[in-house]
């Protein structure tokens, strides 16, 4: 008879390498990064041990205790204690420790022992410990703790071999009778006693040389300097936003010409008609106009991944804590907000590490104001069509500077909104404590960066192939039907549904300078922000007819006034259009109200900002 | 708890300057004007390794009011605000 599925759970202090271990065991690609609080969800994976035992392993958020103080820690607690609905308790708990820093994990392990679950202590990151000259008496430790102990190097090939072997050994002789769960929340004196006990055991079994990580100390001397540190942070952000614009250009031009050539090929090989129009205008001009932005998306992710893997994120949170406190934000909000530059969805999920409910809610509400990568196509398209590519002060690209300005506007408005929330809604606010481990720096690992970028690029292309593609089919259909009556002299598109709908909405948007084409593009743009670019691509391609080989940017430059272009940029600083973000807000806050609040306030701000921008620009003669 | 070998007076870590090194004497959550209840604050500090006898050193300070501080506790670095660090009595 085959042995039943063995259930493992990965528990440990934050940043000890649980997810790295999970990935190594199961071959998954869950997110790994060098700061505490990366994993905020429960993830299950499967593998087979060398002896052929089928195993299910669950990766959990890191925690210092089972008290469950924040939403992510509650997930871990509930899973370990078997409180999660529809879940049985794990057969075996792998308590994962950072070997360079055993104090907190061993205390956690002593607490875990009370749950009565069979345990293994995994001394992970053993490579770093050895390099620092830390030696561990593994057998002595196992005897003292009464728990099997094994070393591992999650990020090295074969680094989990010992763990696999031990799992096989232990699972063969697991007691089928579950032990009684004696865990209850520890009192302060019990906590203290367990920490003392942990310290005593460590003193007996671990030799710590007085050789701390000198690199970390040296880098921190600069990066955490009260003034220098903030300058470094500003410089990093500035270079990042400049790079998004400046570095991606050559590649984007290449992609652009590729799609142009493809469009022409379709135009020349297919007979004129609906199929030709669908492929050329709907698919290539529409979806292609979004795919062109892949290099920029990759660059922004590259920066964020590098900062995350290096260990900078926790430092940035440290530097910004009191500064953001002025706007009513908690220091821990910094990491979720910075990840929102890539996409607000993981950013909003990452707020689970914030234990104070109000701090968390404020962060969720403003996360969509951070300039996410889906706005990049819109910004870039308009900037390259309307802003000259001049150098200012000799080295800064004007287009890049405008891009930086738009990012800055996003940040400033987020801070203002947060300040208003604090001022009007959460007045009796007492600042929740900020306590955060600053991990040692680690050299970013090429493989994990490559995997991270690959995953993101794949997601972006998948979106282009699904959401954006289906929206394009819709737009193409609306813009092509009904077909004009024979002998009509006006452009064909004027007879289409798209024109009818667009012109019906136009009066609403006329005060902000939007024409009917923009009005139409904003509707499918509700699904995702970058769809608007694709929709404009399609609408103008159909409108342009034969000469549609022109790139959408060049078309815009002739059809829009500068005031309209600026107004569109202002709109997109706030633009509430992202169905998935709204859905995540609903899920994470557990309320439709907060979702509606987010949508409404962003819409109001978008309209107001565009109105102001448009009218000021017109008054200055840019109309 | 008094340490006979150490004649330095006891101070809250929240008042110490950058570069300060000392040993934790005891925790006194009542002395910190934290938003957290005393027991919760004390529990969290212990869970981060702030227990009696641990060596601490203030490595870095923030810019606004020299806050927060980055504290080396044995061999890890923890960022806390001075408000909460008032609960950690060192000498
Ligand atoms: N050198 C080395 N680095 C490791 C090892 N295991 C993990 N890391 C690195 O340690 C950091 C943290 O790893 P994660 O797997 O994200 O840690 P985690 O325990 O899942 O963290 P949370 O989800 O935040 O609780 C990453 O930068 C990893 O690349 C190891 O065995 N050796
Ligand atoms: Mg993790």
XYZ file of C-alpha atoms and ligand atoms in Angstrom:
747
model
C 0.000 0.000 0.000
C 1.291 3.431 -0.821
C 2.048 5.697 2.116
C -0.395 8.610 2.466
C 0.619 12.095 1.384
C 2.991 13.603 3.938
C 2.081 17.160 4.944
C 4.988 19.501 5.694
C 4.830 23.134 6.769
C 7.627 25.691 6.579
C 7.649 27.909 9.644
C 10.336 30.306 10.803
C 11.341 33.856 11.503
C 10.995 36.290 8.589
C 13.729 36.228 5.966
C 15.191 32.901 7.077
C 14.862 31.361 3.615
C 11.568 29.454 3.860
C 10.440 30.386 0.386
C 13.891 29.652 -1.052
C 13.621 26.230 0.528
C 10.096 25.792 -0.799
C 11.284 26.658 -4.285
C 14.262 24.311 -3.988
C 12.083 21.412 -2.824
C 9.186 21.833 -5.222
C 10.815 23.551 -8.187
C 8.397 26.479 -7.847
C 9.199 30.113 -8.457
C 7.606 31.878 -5.531
C 8.874 35.309 -4.703
C 12.099 35.445 -2.703
C 13.745 38.645 -1.558
C 16.085 39.897 1.123
C 13.749 41.643 3.544
C 11.394 40.415 6.243
C 7.787 39.954 5.197
C 8.073 38.871 1.577
C 5.630 35.983 1.797
C 2.161 37.040 2.920
C 0.165 34.068 1.674
C 0.030 30.348 2.180
C 1.334 28.418 -0.831
C 1.236 24.677 -1.304
C 3.597 22.653 -3.462
C 4.395 18.988 -4.014
C 7.480 16.844 -4.380
C 8.658 13.266 -4.027
C 11.413 12.308 -1.583
C 14.414 10.226 -2.681
C 12.664 7.168 -1.192
C 9.535 7.909 -3.175
C 7.278 9.397 -0.497
C 4.736 11.867 -1.880
C 4.957 15.125 0.020
C 2.861 18.269 0.143
C 4.712 21.260 1.555
C 3.191 24.579 2.568
C 5.174 27.812 2.586
C 3.998 30.298 5.195
C 4.658 33.931 6.095
C 7.537 34.406 8.525
C 6.769 35.094 12.160
C 8.594 35.589 15.449
C 5.900 33.865 17.493
C 2.545 32.170 17.180
C 0.685 35.129 18.606
C -0.422 36.322 15.179
C -0.221 40.090 15.421
C -0.755 40.989 11.787
C -2.799 39.384 8.991
C 0.225 37.540 7.598
C 1.265 36.149 10.975
C -2.304 35.011 11.595
C -2.118 32.860 8.479
C 0.908 31.064 9.885
C -0.579 30.675 13.339
C -3.878 29.331 12.046
C -2.169 26.854 9.799
C 0.200 25.525 12.441
C -2.526 25.260 15.050
C -4.892 23.655 12.558
C -7.405 26.487 12.831
C -7.449 27.252 9.135
C -10.762 26.160 7.723
C -10.702 22.829 5.945
C -7.105 22.167 6.879
C -5.606 19.412 8.943
C -2.534 20.156 10.979
C 0.790 19.458 9.258
C 2.361 16.043 9.921
C 5.795 17.572 10.274
C 6.838 21.184 10.773
C 10.132 22.349 9.304
C 11.313 25.187 11.489
C 13.636 27.158 9.210
C 16.420 29.181 10.799
C 18.904 31.689 9.448
C 22.069 30.036 10.794
C 23.809 33.362 11.267
C 21.080 34.457 13.636
C 19.750 31.579 15.697
C 18.497 33.335 18.804
C 15.045 34.252 17.604
C 14.382 31.043 15.712
C 15.391 28.805 18.582
C 13.034 30.713 20.818
C 10.304 30.218 18.237
C 11.171 26.536 18.064
C 10.767 26.158 21.825
C 7.349 27.730 21.421
C 6.490 25.471 18.479
C 7.340 22.398 20.550
C 4.307 23.106 22.681
C 2.018 22.507 19.738
C 2.940 18.851 19.918
C 3.680 18.719 16.198
C 6.739 16.714 15.143
C 9.492 19.199 14.259
C 12.753 19.445 12.370
C 15.066 22.394 12.850
C 16.564 23.379 9.496
C 19.731 25.445 9.830
C 19.450 27.278 6.538
C 21.962 29.724 5.015
C 24.650 27.458 6.363
C 26.984 28.697 3.628
C 26.935 32.213 5.056
C 27.401 30.920 8.597
C 30.436 28.872 7.553
C 31.911 31.813 5.709
C 31.630 33.897 8.859
C 33.309 31.183 10.883
C 30.210 30.236 12.866
C 30.317 26.602 13.927
C 27.321 24.671 15.171
C 27.404 21.430 17.123
C 24.482 19.965 15.213
C 24.188 16.795 17.288
C 24.508 18.659 20.557
C 21.841 21.088 19.434
C 19.524 18.240 18.479
C 20.023 16.637 21.886
C 19.470 19.864 23.799
C 16.358 20.724 21.829
C 14.981 17.225 21.572
C 14.375 17.853 17.890
C 16.237 16.565 14.813
C 18.508 19.233 13.327
C 19.814 19.444 9.776
C 21.774 22.054 7.850
C 20.749 23.347 4.447
C 21.699 25.813 1.736
C 18.428 26.531 0.002
C 19.933 28.488 -2.857
C 22.549 25.937 -3.841
C 22.003 22.895 -5.985
C 21.900 19.828 -3.750
C 21.803 22.082 -0.707
C 18.689 20.339 0.569
C 19.925 16.746 0.193
C 20.409 16.224 3.935
C 16.991 17.613 4.659
C 15.377 15.263 2.150
C 17.173 12.280 3.645
C 16.111 13.244 7.154
C 12.514 13.755 6.021
C 12.475 10.220 4.677
C 13.891 8.824 7.897
C 11.487 10.668 10.111
C 8.382 10.198 8.048
C 8.919 6.430 8.183
C 8.612 6.432 11.945
C 6.131 9.236 12.537
C 3.789 8.488 15.385
C 0.304 8.217 13.907
C -1.179 9.234 17.254
C -1.264 13.020 17.250
C 0.233 14.589 20.320
C -1.781 16.932 22.426
C -1.523 20.597 21.535
C -0.423 22.423 24.676
C 0.182 25.756 22.989
C -1.419 28.883 24.340
C -0.286 32.468 24.058
C 2.877 32.815 26.115
C 2.912 35.237 28.996
C 5.696 37.777 29.177
C 7.579 35.771 31.767
C 7.255 32.592 29.711
C 8.513 34.437 26.656
C 11.463 35.677 28.622
C 12.125 32.214 29.978
C 12.073 30.658 26.505
C 14.461 33.322 25.202
C 16.803 32.653 28.140
C 16.633 28.939 27.477
C 17.352 29.563 23.791
C 20.335 31.741 24.662
C 21.676 29.087 27.005
C 21.395 26.368 24.356
C 23.086 28.583 21.787
C 25.920 29.342 24.198
C 26.432 25.589 24.587
C 26.221 24.530 20.964
C 27.142 27.452 18.735
C 30.414 29.289 18.564
C 30.088 32.796 17.274
C 33.338 34.401 16.237
C 33.514 38.131 16.680
C 33.548 38.531 12.940
C 30.417 40.415 11.960
C 29.543 41.176 8.386
C 31.897 44.066 7.727
C 30.410 44.718 4.311
C 27.015 45.407 5.739
C 28.513 47.767 8.305
C 30.465 49.648 5.636
C 27.552 50.013 3.269
C 25.193 51.024 6.049
C 27.589 53.745 7.160
C 26.701 55.495 3.901
C 23.218 54.219 3.146
C 21.825 54.810 6.635
C 23.554 58.129 7.181
C 20.807 60.572 8.223
C 21.489 62.959 5.345
C 23.618 60.914 2.971
C 21.167 58.037 3.169
C 18.267 60.160 1.986
C 20.362 61.516 -0.866
C 21.241 57.984 -1.899
C 17.559 57.036 -1.811
C 16.571 60.035 -3.923
C 19.373 59.268 -6.369
C 18.303 55.632 -6.686
C 14.716 56.631 -7.439
C 15.816 59.310 -9.882
C 18.103 56.967 -11.803
C 15.383 54.334 -11.819
C 12.766 56.598 -13.390
C 15.238 58.117 -15.829
C 16.373 54.676 -16.855
C 12.841 53.570 -17.571
C 12.778 56.213 -20.213
C 16.310 56.549 -21.442
C 17.639 52.987 -21.477
C 14.635 51.338 -23.057
C 14.454 53.591 -26.107
C 16.651 51.668 -28.580
C 14.948 48.367 -27.865
C 11.529 49.918 -28.094
C 12.306 51.426 -31.455
C 13.381 48.008 -32.623
C 10.121 46.462 -31.486
C 8.195 49.314 -33.032
C 9.754 48.838 -36.439
C 9.179 45.116 -36.078
C 5.461 45.615 -35.591
C 5.344 48.175 -38.388
C 6.951 45.707 -40.759
C 4.528 43.032 -39.626
C 1.593 45.378 -40.196
C 2.800 46.159 -43.687
C 3.340 42.516 -44.432
C -0.252 41.768 -43.466
C -1.426 44.755 -45.446
C 0.417 43.630 -48.561
C -0.298 39.917 -48.460
C -3.954 39.846 -47.452
C -6.725 41.120 -49.693
C -8.321 44.330 -48.481
C -11.263 43.568 -46.243
C -12.357 42.749 -42.749
C -9.688 40.111 -42.063
C -6.925 42.445 -43.164
C -8.336 45.249 -41.051
C -8.756 42.972 -38.029
C -5.180 41.725 -38.129
C -3.566 45.007 -39.048
C -5.616 47.458 -37.026
C -6.989 45.331 -34.227
C -4.202 42.907 -33.451
C -0.987 44.504 -34.644
C -1.715 48.182 -34.055
C -3.634 47.464 -30.877
C -1.847 44.694 -29.010
C 1.475 45.553 -30.650
C 1.342 49.101 -29.327
C 1.347 47.683 -25.795
C 3.949 44.960 -26.309
C 6.370 47.641 -27.459
C 6.643 48.718 -23.839
C 8.093 45.425 -22.646
C 11.658 46.816 -22.347
C 10.488 49.552 -19.994
C 8.551 47.134 -17.851
C 11.642 44.945 -17.646
C 13.822 47.859 -16.574
C 11.544 48.930 -13.735
C 11.314 45.354 -12.511
C 15.069 44.936 -12.788
C 15.599 47.898 -10.482
C 13.025 46.796 -7.944
C 14.266 43.195 -7.937
C 17.869 44.316 -7.460
C 16.929 46.553 -4.538
C 14.865 43.776 -2.983
C 17.505 41.089 -3.319
C 20.337 43.290 -2.188
C 18.599 44.055 1.088
C 17.948 47.749 0.523
C 14.175 47.764 1.041
C 14.257 47.509 4.822
C 16.828 50.339 4.888
C 14.603 52.565 2.795
C 11.758 51.881 5.213
C 14.054 52.894 8.075
C 15.049 56.150 6.369
C 11.505 57.050 5.451
C 9.747 56.057 8.660
C 9.528 59.404 10.375
C 9.248 61.338 7.138
C 6.243 59.310 6.052
C 4.948 59.559 9.603
C 4.396 63.252 8.908
C 1.893 62.245 6.250
C 0.257 59.709 8.513
C 1.961 56.685 7.035
C 3.769 53.921 8.832
C 7.400 53.162 7.978
C 6.485 49.633 6.996
C 4.208 51.079 4.335
C 7.284 52.025 2.334
C 7.996 48.559 0.968
C 4.414 47.928 -0.247
C 4.361 51.392 -1.791
C 7.671 50.915 -3.563
C 6.523 47.552 -4.944
C 3.441 49.333 -6.211
C 5.700 51.053 -8.739
C 5.741 47.682 -10.413
C 2.104 46.841 -9.792
C -0.342 47.856 -7.092
C -1.675 44.331 -6.644
C 1.374 42.755 -4.949
C 1.838 46.104 -3.206
C -1.616 45.905 -1.649
C -1.066 42.279 -0.692
C 2.224 43.217 0.955
C 0.387 45.541 3.361
C -0.505 42.409 5.311
C 2.712 42.860 7.261
C 1.335 46.091 8.770
C -0.316 45.124 12.030
C -2.211 48.336 12.755
C -5.544 48.261 10.908
C -5.649 51.954 10.096
C -2.075 52.108 8.917
C -2.836 49.177 6.683
C -6.041 50.677 5.301
C -4.394 54.017 4.535
C -1.612 52.227 2.698
C -4.088 50.176 0.680
C -6.044 53.275 -0.304
C -3.025 55.146 -1.621
C -1.098 52.263 -3.177
C -2.902 52.679 -6.544
C -1.555 56.243 -6.762
C 1.974 54.960 -7.113
C 2.858 54.962 -10.780
C 2.478 51.311 -11.687
C 4.081 49.788 -14.755
C 0.747 49.786 -16.603
C 0.888 53.574 -16.732
C 4.287 53.491 -18.398
C 2.860 52.818 -21.885
C 0.459 55.734 -21.578
C 3.077 58.123 -20.229
C 5.743 57.095 -22.695
C 3.462 57.278 -25.680
C 2.343 60.810 -24.894
C 5.724 62.042 -23.727
C 7.536 60.846 -26.816
C 4.860 62.363 -29.041
C 4.740 65.773 -27.369
C 7.870 66.420 -25.337
C 11.032 67.150 -27.323
C 13.970 64.837 -26.577
C 16.240 67.660 -25.480
C 19.057 67.447 -23.005
C 18.706 69.771 -20.065
C 21.684 70.849 -17.993
C 23.771 68.845 -20.382
C 23.027 65.373 -19.042
C 19.370 64.933 -18.170
C 16.967 63.911 -20.851
C 13.920 66.207 -20.843
C 11.558 63.352 -21.602
C 13.035 61.404 -18.702
C 12.627 64.446 -16.510
C 8.923 64.716 -17.341
C 8.602 61.014 -16.578
C 10.290 61.589 -13.225
C 7.901 64.492 -12.626
C 4.917 62.234 -13.215
C 6.278 59.683 -10.773
C 6.895 62.453 -8.277
C 3.342 63.728 -8.721
C 2.049 60.237 -7.953
C 4.081 60.116 -4.761
C 3.128 63.621 -3.690
C -0.566 63.007 -4.244
C -0.347 59.747 -2.334
C 1.200 61.573 0.611
C -1.448 64.300 0.417
C -4.289 61.799 0.332
C -2.799 59.938 3.259
C -2.458 63.200 5.140
C -6.102 64.028 4.480
C -7.193 60.578 5.612
C -5.271 61.047 8.825
C -6.663 64.538 9.273
C -10.315 63.868 8.563
C -10.987 60.247 9.220
C -8.567 58.814 11.705
C -8.017 61.695 14.022
C -7.363 59.871 17.268
C -4.353 58.322 15.600
C -1.586 57.118 17.882
C 1.517 56.134 15.944
C 1.870 52.369 15.914
C 5.388 51.164 16.666
C 7.875 50.541 13.914
C 10.029 47.497 14.526
C 11.858 45.947 11.646
C 14.829 43.673 11.280
C 17.471 45.073 8.922
C 18.945 41.973 7.261
C 22.577 41.746 6.185
C 23.141 42.685 2.558
C 23.338 39.818 0.110
C 24.770 39.840 -3.362
C 21.745 39.652 -5.702
C 21.766 36.258 -7.358
C 21.700 36.354 -11.120
C 19.438 33.349 -11.387
C 16.765 34.679 -9.094
C 16.795 38.080 -10.801
C 16.527 36.396 -14.174
C 13.636 34.250 -12.993
C 11.914 37.276 -11.479
C 12.178 39.245 -14.696
C 11.173 36.318 -16.829
C 8.055 35.726 -14.710
C 7.077 39.381 -14.939
C 7.692 39.585 -18.655
C 5.641 36.460 -19.156
C 2.782 37.909 -17.138
C 2.897 41.119 -19.143
C 2.818 39.253 -22.437
C 0.059 36.987 -21.205
C -1.995 40.012 -20.323
C -1.323 41.436 -23.738
C -2.478 38.148 -25.219
C -5.625 37.830 -23.098
C -7.100 40.966 -21.489
C -5.685 43.414 -23.971
C -6.297 41.189 -26.944
C -9.948 40.602 -26.071
C -10.500 44.289 -25.405
C -8.934 44.976 -28.787
C -11.282 42.606 -30.520
C -14.130 44.488 -28.882
C -12.767 47.880 -29.847
C -12.004 46.791 -33.365
C -15.550 45.495 -33.689
C -17.072 48.668 -32.284
C -14.906 50.825 -34.513
C -15.638 48.812 -37.663
C -19.378 48.239 -37.432
C -21.788 49.212 -38.680
C -19.979 49.708 -41.963
C -20.621 52.978 -43.773
C -23.407 53.051 -46.370
C -22.248 52.897 -49.963
C -21.214 56.225 -51.352
C -20.630 57.839 -47.970
C -17.967 60.526 -48.077
C -17.146 60.885 -44.374
C -14.503 58.583 -42.846
C -15.892 55.101 -42.296
C -15.318 55.227 -38.559
C -17.830 58.061 -38.173
C -20.610 55.555 -38.783
C -19.357 53.025 -36.257
C -20.681 52.175 -32.820
C -17.429 53.412 -31.342
C -18.005 56.881 -32.725
C -21.604 56.864 -31.544
C -20.623 55.830 -28.010
C -17.577 58.084 -27.931
C -19.513 61.094 -29.092
C -22.213 60.412 -26.524
C -19.640 60.563 -23.712
C -17.585 63.335 -25.248
C -19.554 66.225 -23.687
C -18.710 64.846 -20.236
C -15.021 64.830 -21.054
C -14.874 67.950 -23.204
C -14.130 70.184 -20.181
C -10.891 68.243 -19.658
C -10.013 68.408 -23.341
C -10.662 64.780 -24.299
C -12.032 64.025 -27.764
C -14.349 61.148 -28.588
C -11.496 58.822 -29.481
C -10.119 59.172 -25.964
C -13.590 58.698 -24.523
C -13.895 55.387 -26.353
C -10.411 54.312 -25.326
C -11.131 54.956 -21.663
C -13.999 52.452 -21.589
C -12.057 49.248 -22.323
C -9.302 50.983 -20.381
C -11.380 50.203 -17.295
C -10.055 46.668 -17.483
C -6.444 47.782 -17.375
C -4.750 51.123 -17.834
C -2.513 50.194 -20.733
C -5.512 49.051 -22.753
C -6.218 52.707 -23.459
C -3.017 52.884 -25.501
C -3.956 49.834 -27.486
C -7.489 51.141 -27.971
C -6.210 54.476 -29.255
C -3.906 52.530 -31.533
C -6.817 50.636 -33.027
C -9.239 53.531 -33.271
C -6.752 55.817 -34.980
C -5.508 52.998 -37.201
C -9.019 52.336 -38.476
C -9.715 56.013 -38.808
C -6.480 56.534 -40.690
C -7.325 53.805 -43.173
C -4.564 53.233 -45.711
C -1.964 55.474 -44.141
C -2.359 53.605 -40.861
C 1.180 52.305 -41.152
C 2.062 55.408 -39.178
C 2.924 54.818 -35.550
C 0.328 55.766 -33.023
C 2.663 58.334 -31.448
C 3.005 60.242 -34.700
C -0.750 60.138 -35.192
C -1.357 61.603 -31.749
C 1.156 64.367 -32.334
C -0.925 65.594 -35.253
C -4.404 64.975 -33.833
C -4.104 66.215 -30.257
C -3.282 69.627 -28.930
C -0.532 69.880 -26.335
C -3.199 70.805 -23.778
C -5.096 67.576 -24.456
C -1.895 65.572 -24.159
C -0.982 67.155 -20.834
C -4.507 66.678 -19.596
C -4.297 62.985 -20.468
C -1.025 62.700 -18.523
C -2.661 64.374 -15.528
C -5.608 61.992 -15.790
C -3.333 58.975 -15.665
C -1.564 60.081 -12.504
C -4.829 59.221 -10.759
C -6.720 57.069 -13.247
C -8.750 54.544 -11.283
C -8.950 52.175 -14.225
C -7.730 48.792 -13.124
C -10.307 46.140 -12.426
C -7.833 43.769 -10.766
C -6.591 46.396 -8.308
C -10.143 47.209 -7.291
C -10.869 43.511 -6.825
C -7.800 43.096 -4.601
C -8.787 46.107 -2.522
C -12.196 44.555 -2.024
C -10.644 41.254 -0.971
C -7.974 42.678 1.329
C -10.254 45.148 3.105
C -13.151 42.716 3.052
C -15.494 45.497 2.056
C -17.130 46.835 -1.073
C -17.238 50.244 0.536
C -13.482 50.756 0.528
C -13.329 49.605 -3.050
C -15.989 52.138 -3.997
C -14.221 54.835 -1.976
C -10.959 54.177 -3.808
C -12.590 54.240 -7.203
C -14.522 57.405 -6.502
C -11.734 59.422 -4.985
C -9.346 58.501 -7.768
C -11.925 59.353 -10.406
C -12.642 62.722 -8.810
C -8.931 63.514 -8.539
C -8.325 62.417 -12.126
C -11.077 64.655 -13.431
C -10.034 67.603 -11.306
C -6.369 67.284 -12.240
C -7.152 67.012 -15.939
C -9.567 69.911 -15.791
C -6.989 72.100 -14.139
C -4.158 71.038 -16.429
C -6.217 71.461 -19.569
C -7.512 74.887 -18.727
C -4.183 76.207 -17.524
C -2.519 74.860 -20.658
C -5.165 76.406 -22.901
C -4.839 79.715 -21.093
C -1.092 79.566 -21.705
C -1.712 79.034 -25.378
C -1.168 75.280 -25.678
C -4.741 74.620 -26.803
C 18.766 44.415 38.853
C 22.039 46.198 39.407
C 25.341 45.254 37.987
C 28.119 45.711 40.498
C 30.908 45.745 37.959
C 29.321 48.479 35.944
C 29.225 51.842 37.567
C 27.421 53.440 34.639
C 23.986 54.645 35.480
C 20.980 53.046 33.918
C 19.281 54.894 31.095
C 16.511 54.083 28.649
C 17.904 53.099 25.255
C 15.540 55.673 23.782
C 17.726 58.468 25.180
C 21.079 57.059 24.140
C 23.191 58.573 21.380
C 24.531 56.960 18.259
C 27.556 54.860 19.106
C 26.224 53.938 22.541
C 26.969 50.393 23.629
C 25.563 48.714 26.690
C 23.807 45.732 28.158
C 20.080 45.445 28.705
C 19.249 45.603 32.416
C 15.505 45.212 32.291
C 12.418 46.098 30.296
C 9.947 48.631 31.527
C 7.107 49.016 29.071
C 5.305 51.381 31.422
C 7.977 54.026 30.817
C 7.424 54.087 27.078
C 4.549 56.180 25.787
C 3.870 53.564 23.147
C 0.510 53.105 21.491
C 0.750 49.441 22.421
C -0.438 48.027 25.725
C 2.474 47.362 28.082
C 2.301 43.594 27.821
C 2.155 43.647 24.041
C 5.126 45.993 23.783
C 7.182 43.938 26.172
C 6.306 40.725 24.300
C 7.334 42.182 20.992
C 10.610 43.472 22.327
C 11.434 40.075 23.797
C 10.519 38.346 20.545
C 13.042 40.545 18.765
C 15.728 39.511 21.223
C 15.653 42.459 23.632
C 16.079 40.472 26.836
C 18.115 41.116 29.968
C 21.799 40.583 29.389
C 21.736 41.163 25.626
C 24.408 43.525 24.292
C 23.068 46.489 22.375
C 24.705 49.163 20.277
C 23.087 52.085 18.497
C 24.411 51.959 14.949
C 22.343 54.536 13.109
C 19.792 57.262 13.628
C 17.129 58.708 11.371
C 17.037 62.345 10.360
C 13.837 63.575 12.031
C 14.471 63.841 15.760
C 17.308 61.280 15.412
C 14.549 58.744 15.077
C 14.173 55.798 14.480
C 17.344 54.064 15.655
C 19.036 50.977 14.263
C 20.121 48.833 17.182
C 22.517 45.940 17.078
C 21.167 43.293 19.467
C 23.773 40.562 19.786
C 24.241 39.723 16.113
C 21.197 41.172 14.397
C 20.166 44.721 13.600
C 16.701 45.953 14.515
C 15.122 49.289 13.684
C 12.893 50.715 16.430
C 11.560 54.136 17.270
C 12.921 55.930 20.297
C 9.422 55.965 21.758
C 9.452 52.178 22.046
C 13.145 52.062 22.917
C 12.295 53.998 26.083
C 11.098 50.660 27.448
C 14.581 49.159 27.188
C 16.684 50.075 30.202
C 20.396 49.729 29.541
C 23.643 50.392 31.303
N 23.447 32.464 0.769
C 22.217 31.986 1.008
N 21.177 32.809 0.848
C 19.946 32.317 1.097
C 19.728 30.979 1.510
N 18.406 30.798 1.666
C 17.815 31.964 1.371
N 18.738 32.888 1.019
C 18.482 34.296 0.696
O 17.847 34.853 1.827
C 16.873 35.818 1.467
C 15.533 35.505 2.069
O 14.991 34.350 1.478
P 13.424 34.033 1.441
O 13.315 32.645 0.919
O 12.671 35.099 0.759
O 13.061 34.071 2.979
P 11.657 33.799 3.677
O 11.946 33.050 4.926
O 10.708 33.160 2.717
O 11.211 35.254 4.036
P 9.737 35.808 4.403
O 8.808 35.306 3.360
O 9.907 37.280 4.381
O 9.425 35.301 5.763
C 16.885 35.857 -0.038
O 17.699 36.935 -0.443
C 17.505 34.518 -0.421
O 18.158 34.589 -1.677
C 20.880 30.125 1.680
O 20.787 28.957 2.057
N 22.088 30.685 1.414
Mg 8.961 33.748 2.105
